[in-house]
Amino acid sequence: MATIPLQLAQRRLDSGSVVSYPDSSPVGAAMQGFGDELSAVAERLRQQKQQQDAFDAEVIGRELNGQIAQAEKEAIQNAPADGRGLHDAMYGQARNGVVKPGLFDKIFDSTVPKMPESERARFIRQKEATRLAGSARMAAQQYARRQDYEQAEWSKAQAAELNAIARSDPDDTAKFEAIRQSGFDFIAKMGSPVARQLAETGWRSNTAKALAHAMLAKDPKRAAEMLGVLRRPRRPVAVKPQALMARICRRKTRMGPLRATTALLI
């Protein structure tokens, strides 16, 4: 009778079939426990591998961010004075739904093979979100570079125009107005509304001062009288623009052109 379980355990063993044991037998219980233990070990190994892949993916992702930051820094340093092409060179250009690759694409795509296989699909899905964040940074850098360029070019143009006014005949109203309008035309082409407003305010004031200096060289007495009008302290009460313009017009015949005074007081 004792040979029956053994015969059942060895049934069809020679034919290569899967060995089965009765659940009620000691061997069957032992094999069931061994199988459960193997399953637990396999699960622990799977979890450990998953955690290692996540850690390695984090390390690779941080390395990628460092490479992108360095590439952005070098792109900014090597960009032209006006910032032209800075954004597109780094993050590409999208036209009609098609993205023209930039340096970012080269860096990102070269990182994909380094990523653990279990993390690779998730990493690739993050590409466009990473591009969008970097694109905003680089667009801001290009805009700032452009603003600095426009301001620098306006400063050079303004210095030349003011020098021309200071050396001109203060009674040559047509020339003064031509230079003044030329400056306003230049300012109107600036990209930033705030920069345009500040430049216009400064241009009005600076052209008036340049004309006063020109008059100082030609007729110091008239210039002193004009500057006295310009520097007259403001009264605490409001002055109507019509009355102010009338006062300027009444003195025009005695003082010569007062367009500079008008520019300062507007």
Coordinates of N, CA and C in Angstrom, one line a residue, residues 75-225:
A75 N 24.9 78.3 -26.6 CA 24.1 78.9 -27.7 C 23.9 80.4 -27.5
I76 N 23.7 80.8 -26.2 CA 23.5 82.2 -25.9 C 24.8 82.9 -26.1
Q77 N 25.9 82.3 -25.7 CA 27.2 83.0 -25.8 C 27.6 83.2 -27.3
N78 N 27.2 82.2 -28.1 CA 27.6 82.3 -29.5 C 26.6 82.9 -30.4
A79 N 25.5 83.4 -29.9 CA 24.4 84.0 -30.7 C 24.9 85.3 -31.2
P80 N 24.3 85.8 -32.3 CA 24.7 87.2 -32.8 C 24.1 88.2 -31.9
A81 N 24.5 89.4 -32.1 CA 24.2 90.5 -31.1 C 22.7 90.7 -31.0
D82 N 21.9 90.5 -32.1 CA 20.5 90.7 -32.1 C 19.7 89.5 -31.7
G83 N 20.4 88.4 -31.4 CA 19.8 87.1 -31.0 C 19.1 86.3 -32.1
R84 N 19.3 86.7 -33.3 CA 18.6 86.1 -34.4 C 19.0 84.6 -34.5
G85 N 17.9 83.7 -34.6 CA 18.1 82.3 -34.8 C 18.4 81.6 -33.5
L86 N 18.5 82.2 -32.4 CA 18.9 81.6 -31.2 C 17.9 80.4 -30.8
H87 N 16.6 80.7 -30.8 CA 15.6 79.7 -30.4 C 15.6 78.5 -31.4
D88 N 15.6 78.8 -32.7 CA 15.5 77.8 -33.7 C 16.7 76.8 -33.7
A89 N 17.9 77.4 -33.5 CA 19.1 76.6 -33.5 C 19.1 75.6 -32.3
M90 N 18.5 76.0 -31.2 CA 18.5 75.1 -30.0 C 17.3 74.2 -30.0
Y91 N 16.1 74.7 -30.3 CA 14.9 73.8 -30.1 C 14.1 73.6 -31.4
G92 N 14.7 74.0 -32.5 CA 14.0 73.7 -33.8 C 12.9 74.7 -34.1
Q93 N 12.2 74.4 -35.2 CA 11.1 75.3 -35.6 C 10.0 74.4 -36.1
A94 N 8.8 74.7 -35.7 CA 7.6 74.0 -36.1 C 6.9 74.8 -37.2
R95 N 6.7 74.1 -38.3 CA 5.9 74.7 -39.4 C 4.9 73.7 -40.0
N96 N 3.7 74.1 -40.0 CA 2.6 73.2 -40.5 C 2.6 71.8 -39.8
G97 N 2.9 71.8 -38.5 CA 2.9 70.6 -37.7 C 4.2 69.8 -37.9
V98 N 5.1 70.2 -38.7 CA 6.4 69.5 -38.9 C 7.5 70.3 -38.1
V99 N 8.2 69.5 -37.3 CA 9.3 70.2 -36.4 C 10.6 70.0 -37.1
K100 N 11.3 71.1 -37.4 CA 12.6 71.1 -37.9 C 13.5 70.9 -36.7
P101 N 14.3 69.8 -36.7 CA 15.1 69.5 -35.5 C 16.1 70.6 -35.2
G102 N 16.4 70.7 -33.9 CA 17.4 71.5 -33.4 C 18.5 70.8 -32.6
L103 N 19.3 71.5 -31.9 CA 20.4 70.8 -31.1 C 19.7 70.0 -30.0
F104 N 18.6 70.4 -29.5 CA 17.9 69.7 -28.4 C 17.5 68.3 -28.9
D105 N 17.0 68.1 -30.1 CA 16.7 66.8 -30.7 C 17.9 65.9 -30.7
K106 N 19.0 66.4 -31.1 CA 20.2 65.6 -31.2 C 20.6 65.1 -29.8
I107 N 20.6 66.0 -28.8 CA 21.0 65.6 -27.4 C 20.0 64.6 -26.9
F108 N 18.7 64.8 -27.0 CA 17.7 63.9 -26.5 C 17.7 62.6 -27.1
D109 N 17.8 62.5 -28.5 CA 17.7 61.3 -29.2 C 19.0 60.4 -28.9
S110 N 20.1 61.1 -28.6 CA 21.3 60.3 -28.3 C 21.2 59.7 -26.9
T111 N 20.3 60.2 -26.1 CA 20.1 59.7 -24.7 C 19.2 58.5 -24.6
V112 N 18.3 58.4 -25.6 CA 17.3 57.3 -25.6 C 17.9 55.9 -25.4
P113 N 18.9 55.6 -26.2 CA 19.5 54.2 -26.0 C 20.1 53.9 -24.6
K114 N 20.5 55.0 -23.9 CA 21.0 54.8 -22.6 C 20.0 54.5 -21.5
M115 N 18.7 54.8 -21.8 CA 17.7 54.7 -20.9 C 17.3 53.2 -20.7
P116 N 17.1 52.7 -19.5 CA 16.6 51.3 -19.3 C 15.4 51.0 -20.1
E117 N 15.3 49.8 -20.7 CA 14.2 49.5 -21.6 C 12.8 49.7 -20.9
S118 N 12.7 49.4 -19.6 CA 11.4 49.5 -19.0 C 11.0 51.0 -18.8
E119 N 12.0 51.9 -18.9 CA 11.7 53.3 -18.7 C 11.7 54.1 -20.0
R120 N 12.0 53.4 -21.1 CA 12.3 54.1 -22.3 C 11.0 54.7 -22.9
A121 N 9.9 54.0 -22.9 CA 8.7 54.5 -23.5 C 8.2 55.8 -22.7
R122 N 8.3 55.8 -21.4 CA 7.9 56.9 -20.6 C 8.8 58.1 -20.9
F123 N 10.1 57.8 -21.0 CA 11.1 58.9 -21.3 C 10.8 59.5 -22.7
I124 N 10.5 58.8 -23.7 CA 10.2 59.3 -25.0 C 9.0 60.2 -25.0
R125 N 8.0 59.8 -24.2 CA 6.7 60.5 -24.1 C 7.0 61.9 -23.5
Q126 N 8.0 62.1 -22.8 CA 8.3 63.4 -22.1 C 9.1 64.3 -23.0
K127 N 9.4 63.9 -24.2 CA 10.3 64.7 -25.1 C 9.6 66.1 -25.4
E128 N 8.4 66.1 -25.9 CA 7.8 67.3 -26.3 C 7.5 68.3 -25.1
A129 N 7.2 67.7 -24.0 CA 7.0 68.6 -22.8 C 8.4 69.2 -22.4
T130 N 9.5 68.5 -22.5 CA 10.8 69.0 -22.2 C 11.1 70.1 -23.3
R131 N 10.8 69.8 -24.5 CA 11.1 70.8 -25.6 C 10.3 72.1 -25.3
L132 N 9.0 72.0 -24.9 CA 8.2 73.2 -24.7 C 8.8 74.0 -23.6
A133 N 9.2 73.4 -22.5 CA 9.8 74.2 -21.4 C 11.1 74.9 -21.8
G134 N 11.9 74.2 -22.5 CA 13.2 74.8 -23.0 C 12.9 75.8 -24.1
S135 N 11.9 75.6 -24.9 CA 11.6 76.6 -25.9 C 11.2 77.9 -25.3
A136 N 10.4 77.9 -24.3 CA 10.0 79.1 -23.6 C 11.2 79.9 -23.0
R137 N 12.2 79.1 -22.4 CA 13.4 79.7 -21.9 C 14.2 80.4 -23.0
M138 N 14.4 79.7 -24.1 CA 15.2 80.2 -25.2 C 14.5 81.4 -25.9
A139 N 13.2 81.3 -26.0 CA 12.5 82.5 -26.6 C 12.7 83.7 -25.8
A140 N 12.6 83.6 -24.5 CA 12.8 84.7 -23.6 C 14.2 85.3 -23.7
Q141 N 15.2 84.4 -23.8 CA 16.6 84.8 -24.0 C 16.8 85.6 -25.3
Q142 N 16.1 85.1 -26.4 CA 16.3 85.7 -27.7 C 15.6 87.1 -27.6
Y143 N 14.4 87.2 -27.0 CA 13.7 88.5 -26.9 C 14.6 89.5 -26.1
A144 N 15.2 89.0 -25.0 CA 16.0 89.9 -24.2 C 17.2 90.4 -25.0
R145 N 17.8 89.5 -25.7 CA 19.0 89.8 -26.6 C 18.6 90.9 -27.6
R146 N 17.4 90.7 -28.2 CA 16.9 91.6 -29.2 C 16.7 93.0 -28.6
Q147 N 16.1 93.0 -27.4 CA 15.8 94.3 -26.8 C 17.1 95.1 -26.5
D148 N 18.1 94.4 -26.0 CA 19.4 95.0 -25.7 C 20.0 95.5 -27.0
Y149 N 19.9 94.7 -28.1 CA 20.5 95.2 -29.4 C 19.8 96.4 -29.9
E150 N 18.4 96.5 -29.8 CA 17.7 97.6 -30.3 C 18.1 98.9 -29.4
Q151 N 18.2 98.7 -28.1 CA 18.5 99.8 -27.3 C 19.9 100.3 -27.6
A152 N 20.8 99.4 -27.8 CA 22.2 99.9 -28.1 C 22.3 100.6 -29.4
E153 N 21.5 100.1 -30.4 CA 21.5 100.8 -31.7 C 20.9 102.1 -31.7
W154 N 19.8 102.2 -30.9 CA 19.1 103.5 -30.7 C 20.0 104.5 -30.0
S155 N 20.8 104.0 -29.0 CA 21.7 104.9 -28.3 C 22.7 105.5 -29.2
K156 N 23.2 104.7 -30.1 CA 24.2 105.2 -31.1 C 23.6 106.2 -32.0
A157 N 22.4 105.9 -32.6 CA 21.7 106.8 -33.5 C 21.4 108.1 -32.8
Q158 N 20.9 108.0 -31.6 CA 20.5 109.2 -30.8 C 21.7 110.1 -30.6
A159 N 22.8 109.5 -30.2 CA 24.0 110.3 -30.0 C 24.4 111.1 -31.2
A160 N 24.4 110.4 -32.4 CA 24.7 111.1 -33.6 C 23.7 112.2 -34.0
E161 N 22.4 112.0 -33.8 CA 21.4 113.0 -34.1 C 21.5 114.2 -33.2
L162 N 21.7 113.9 -31.9 CA 21.9 115.0 -31.0 C 23.1 115.9 -31.2
N163 N 24.2 115.2 -31.7 CA 25.4 115.9 -32.0 C 25.1 116.8 -33.2
A164 N 24.3 116.3 -34.2 CA 24.0 117.1 -35.3 C 23.2 118.3 -35.0
I165 N 22.3 118.2 -34.0 CA 21.4 119.3 -33.6 C 22.3 120.3 -32.9
A166 N 23.2 119.8 -32.0 CA 24.0 120.8 -31.2 C 24.9 121.6 -32.1
R167 N 25.3 121.1 -33.2 CA 26.2 121.8 -34.1 C 25.5 122.6 -35.2
S168 N 24.2 122.5 -35.2 CA 23.4 123.1 -36.3 C 23.1 124.6 -35.9
D169 N 22.5 125.3 -36.8 CA 22.0 126.6 -36.6 C 20.7 126.5 -35.8
P170 N 20.6 127.1 -34.6 CA 19.4 126.9 -33.8 C 18.2 127.6 -34.5
D171 N 18.4 128.5 -35.4 CA 17.3 129.1 -36.1 C 16.8 128.3 -37.3
D172 N 17.5 127.2 -37.7 CA 17.2 126.4 -38.8 C 16.1 125.4 -38.4
T173 N 14.9 125.9 -38.3 CA 13.8 125.1 -37.8 C 13.5 123.9 -38.6
A174 N 13.6 124.0 -40.0 CA 13.4 122.9 -40.8 C 14.3 121.7 -40.6
K175 N 15.6 122.0 -40.4 CA 16.6 121.0 -40.1 C 16.3 120.3 -38.8
F176 N 16.0 121.1 -37.8 CA 15.7 120.6 -36.4 C 14.5 119.6 -36.5
E177 N 13.5 120.0 -37.2 CA 12.3 119.2 -37.2 C 12.6 117.9 -38.0
A178 N 13.4 118.0 -39.1 CA 13.7 116.8 -39.8 C 14.5 115.8 -39.0
I179 N 15.5 116.3 -38.2 CA 16.2 115.4 -37.3 C 15.3 114.8 -36.3
R180 N 14.5 115.6 -35.7 CA 13.6 115.2 -34.6 C 12.6 114.1 -35.2
Q181 N 12.1 114.3 -36.3 CA 11.1 113.3 -36.9 C 11.9 112.1 -37.3
S182 N 13.1 112.2 -37.7 CA 13.9 111.0 -38.1 C 14.1 110.1 -36.8
G183 N 14.3 110.8 -35.7 CA 14.4 110.0 -34.5 C 13.1 109.3 -34.1
F184 N 12.0 110.0 -34.2 CA 10.7 109.3 -33.9 C 10.4 108.2 -34.9
D185 N 10.8 108.3 -36.1 CA 10.6 107.2 -37.1 C 11.5 106.0 -36.7
F186 N 12.7 106.2 -36.2 CA 13.6 105.2 -35.8 C 12.9 104.5 -34.6
I187 N 12.4 105.3 -33.6 CA 11.9 104.7 -32.4 C 10.6 103.9 -32.7
A188 N 9.8 104.3 -33.7 CA 8.6 103.6 -34.0 C 8.9 102.2 -34.5
K189 N 10.1 101.9 -34.9 CA 10.4 100.5 -35.4 C 10.9 99.6 -34.3
M190 N 11.0 100.1 -33.1 CA 11.5 99.3 -32.0 C 10.4 98.3 -31.6
G191 N 10.8 97.1 -31.1 CA 9.9 96.0 -30.9 C 9.1 96.1 -29.6
S192 N 9.6 96.7 -28.6 CA 8.9 96.7 -27.3 C 8.1 98.0 -27.1
P193 N 6.8 97.9 -26.8 CA 6.0 99.2 -26.6 C 6.6 100.0 -25.4
V194 N 7.0 99.3 -24.4 CA 7.6 100.1 -23.2 C 8.9 100.8 -23.6
A195 N 9.7 100.1 -24.4 CA 11.0 100.7 -24.8 C 10.7 101.9 -25.7
R196 N 9.7 101.8 -26.6 CA 9.3 102.9 -27.5 C 8.9 104.1 -26.7
Q197 N 8.0 103.8 -25.7 CA 7.5 105.0 -24.9 C 8.6 105.7 -24.2
L198 N 9.5 104.9 -23.6 CA 10.6 105.5 -22.9 C 11.6 106.3 -23.8
A199 N 11.8 105.7 -25.0 CA 12.7 106.3 -26.0 C 12.1 107.6 -26.5
E200 N 10.7 107.6 -26.7 CA 10.1 108.8 -27.2 C 10.2 110.0 -26.2
T201 N 9.9 109.6 -24.9 CA 10.0 110.7 -23.9 C 11.4 111.2 -23.8
G202 N 12.4 110.3 -23.8 CA 13.8 110.8 -23.7 C 14.2 111.6 -24.9
W203 N 13.7 111.2 -26.1 CA 14.0 111.9 -27.4 C 13.5 113.3 -27.4
R204 N 12.3 113.5 -26.9 CA 11.7 114.9 -26.8 C 12.6 115.8 -25.9
S205 N 13.0 115.3 -24.8 CA 13.7 116.0 -23.8 C 15.1 116.3 -24.3
N206 N 15.8 115.3 -24.9 CA 17.2 115.4 -25.3 C 17.3 116.3 -26.6
T207 N 16.3 116.3 -27.5 CA 16.4 117.2 -28.6 C 16.3 118.6 -28.2
A208 N 15.4 118.9 -27.2 CA 15.3 120.2 -26.7 C 16.6 120.7 -26.0
K209 N 17.2 119.9 -25.3 CA 18.5 120.3 -24.6 C 19.6 120.5 -25.7
A210 N 19.6 119.6 -26.7 CA 20.6 119.8 -27.8 C 20.4 121.1 -28.5
L211 N 19.2 121.5 -28.7 CA 18.9 122.8 -29.4 C 19.3 124.0 -28.5
A212 N 19.1 123.8 -27.2 CA 19.5 124.9 -26.2 C 21.0 125.0 -26.2
H213 N 21.7 123.9 -26.3 CA 23.2 124.0 -26.4 C 23.7 124.7 -27.7
A214 N 23.0 124.4 -28.8 CA 23.3 125.0 -30.0 C 23.1 126.5 -29.9
M215 N 22.0 126.9 -29.3 CA 21.7 128.3 -29.1 C 22.7 129.0 -28.2
L216 N 23.2 128.2 -27.2 CA 24.2 128.7 -26.2 C 25.5 129.1 -27.0
A217 N 25.9 128.3 -27.9 CA 27.1 128.5 -28.7 C 26.9 129.8 -29.6
K218 N 25.7 130.0 -30.1 CA 25.5 131.1 -31.1 C 25.1 132.4 -30.3
D219 N 24.3 132.3 -29.3 CA 23.8 133.5 -28.6 C 23.6 133.2 -27.2
P220 N 24.6 133.3 -26.3 CA 24.5 133.0 -24.9 C 23.4 133.7 -24.2
K221 N 23.1 134.9 -24.6 CA 22.1 135.7 -23.9 C 20.7 135.1 -24.1
R222 N 20.5 134.8 -25.4 CA 19.2 134.2 -25.7 C 19.0 132.8 -25.1
A223 N 20.2 132.1 -25.1 CA 20.2 130.7 -24.5 C 19.9 130.8 -23.0
A224 N 20.5 131.7 -22.3 CA 20.2 131.9 -20.9 C 18.8 132.2 -20.6
E225 N 18.2 133.1 -21.5 CA 16.8 133.4 -21.3 C 15.9 132.2 -21.6

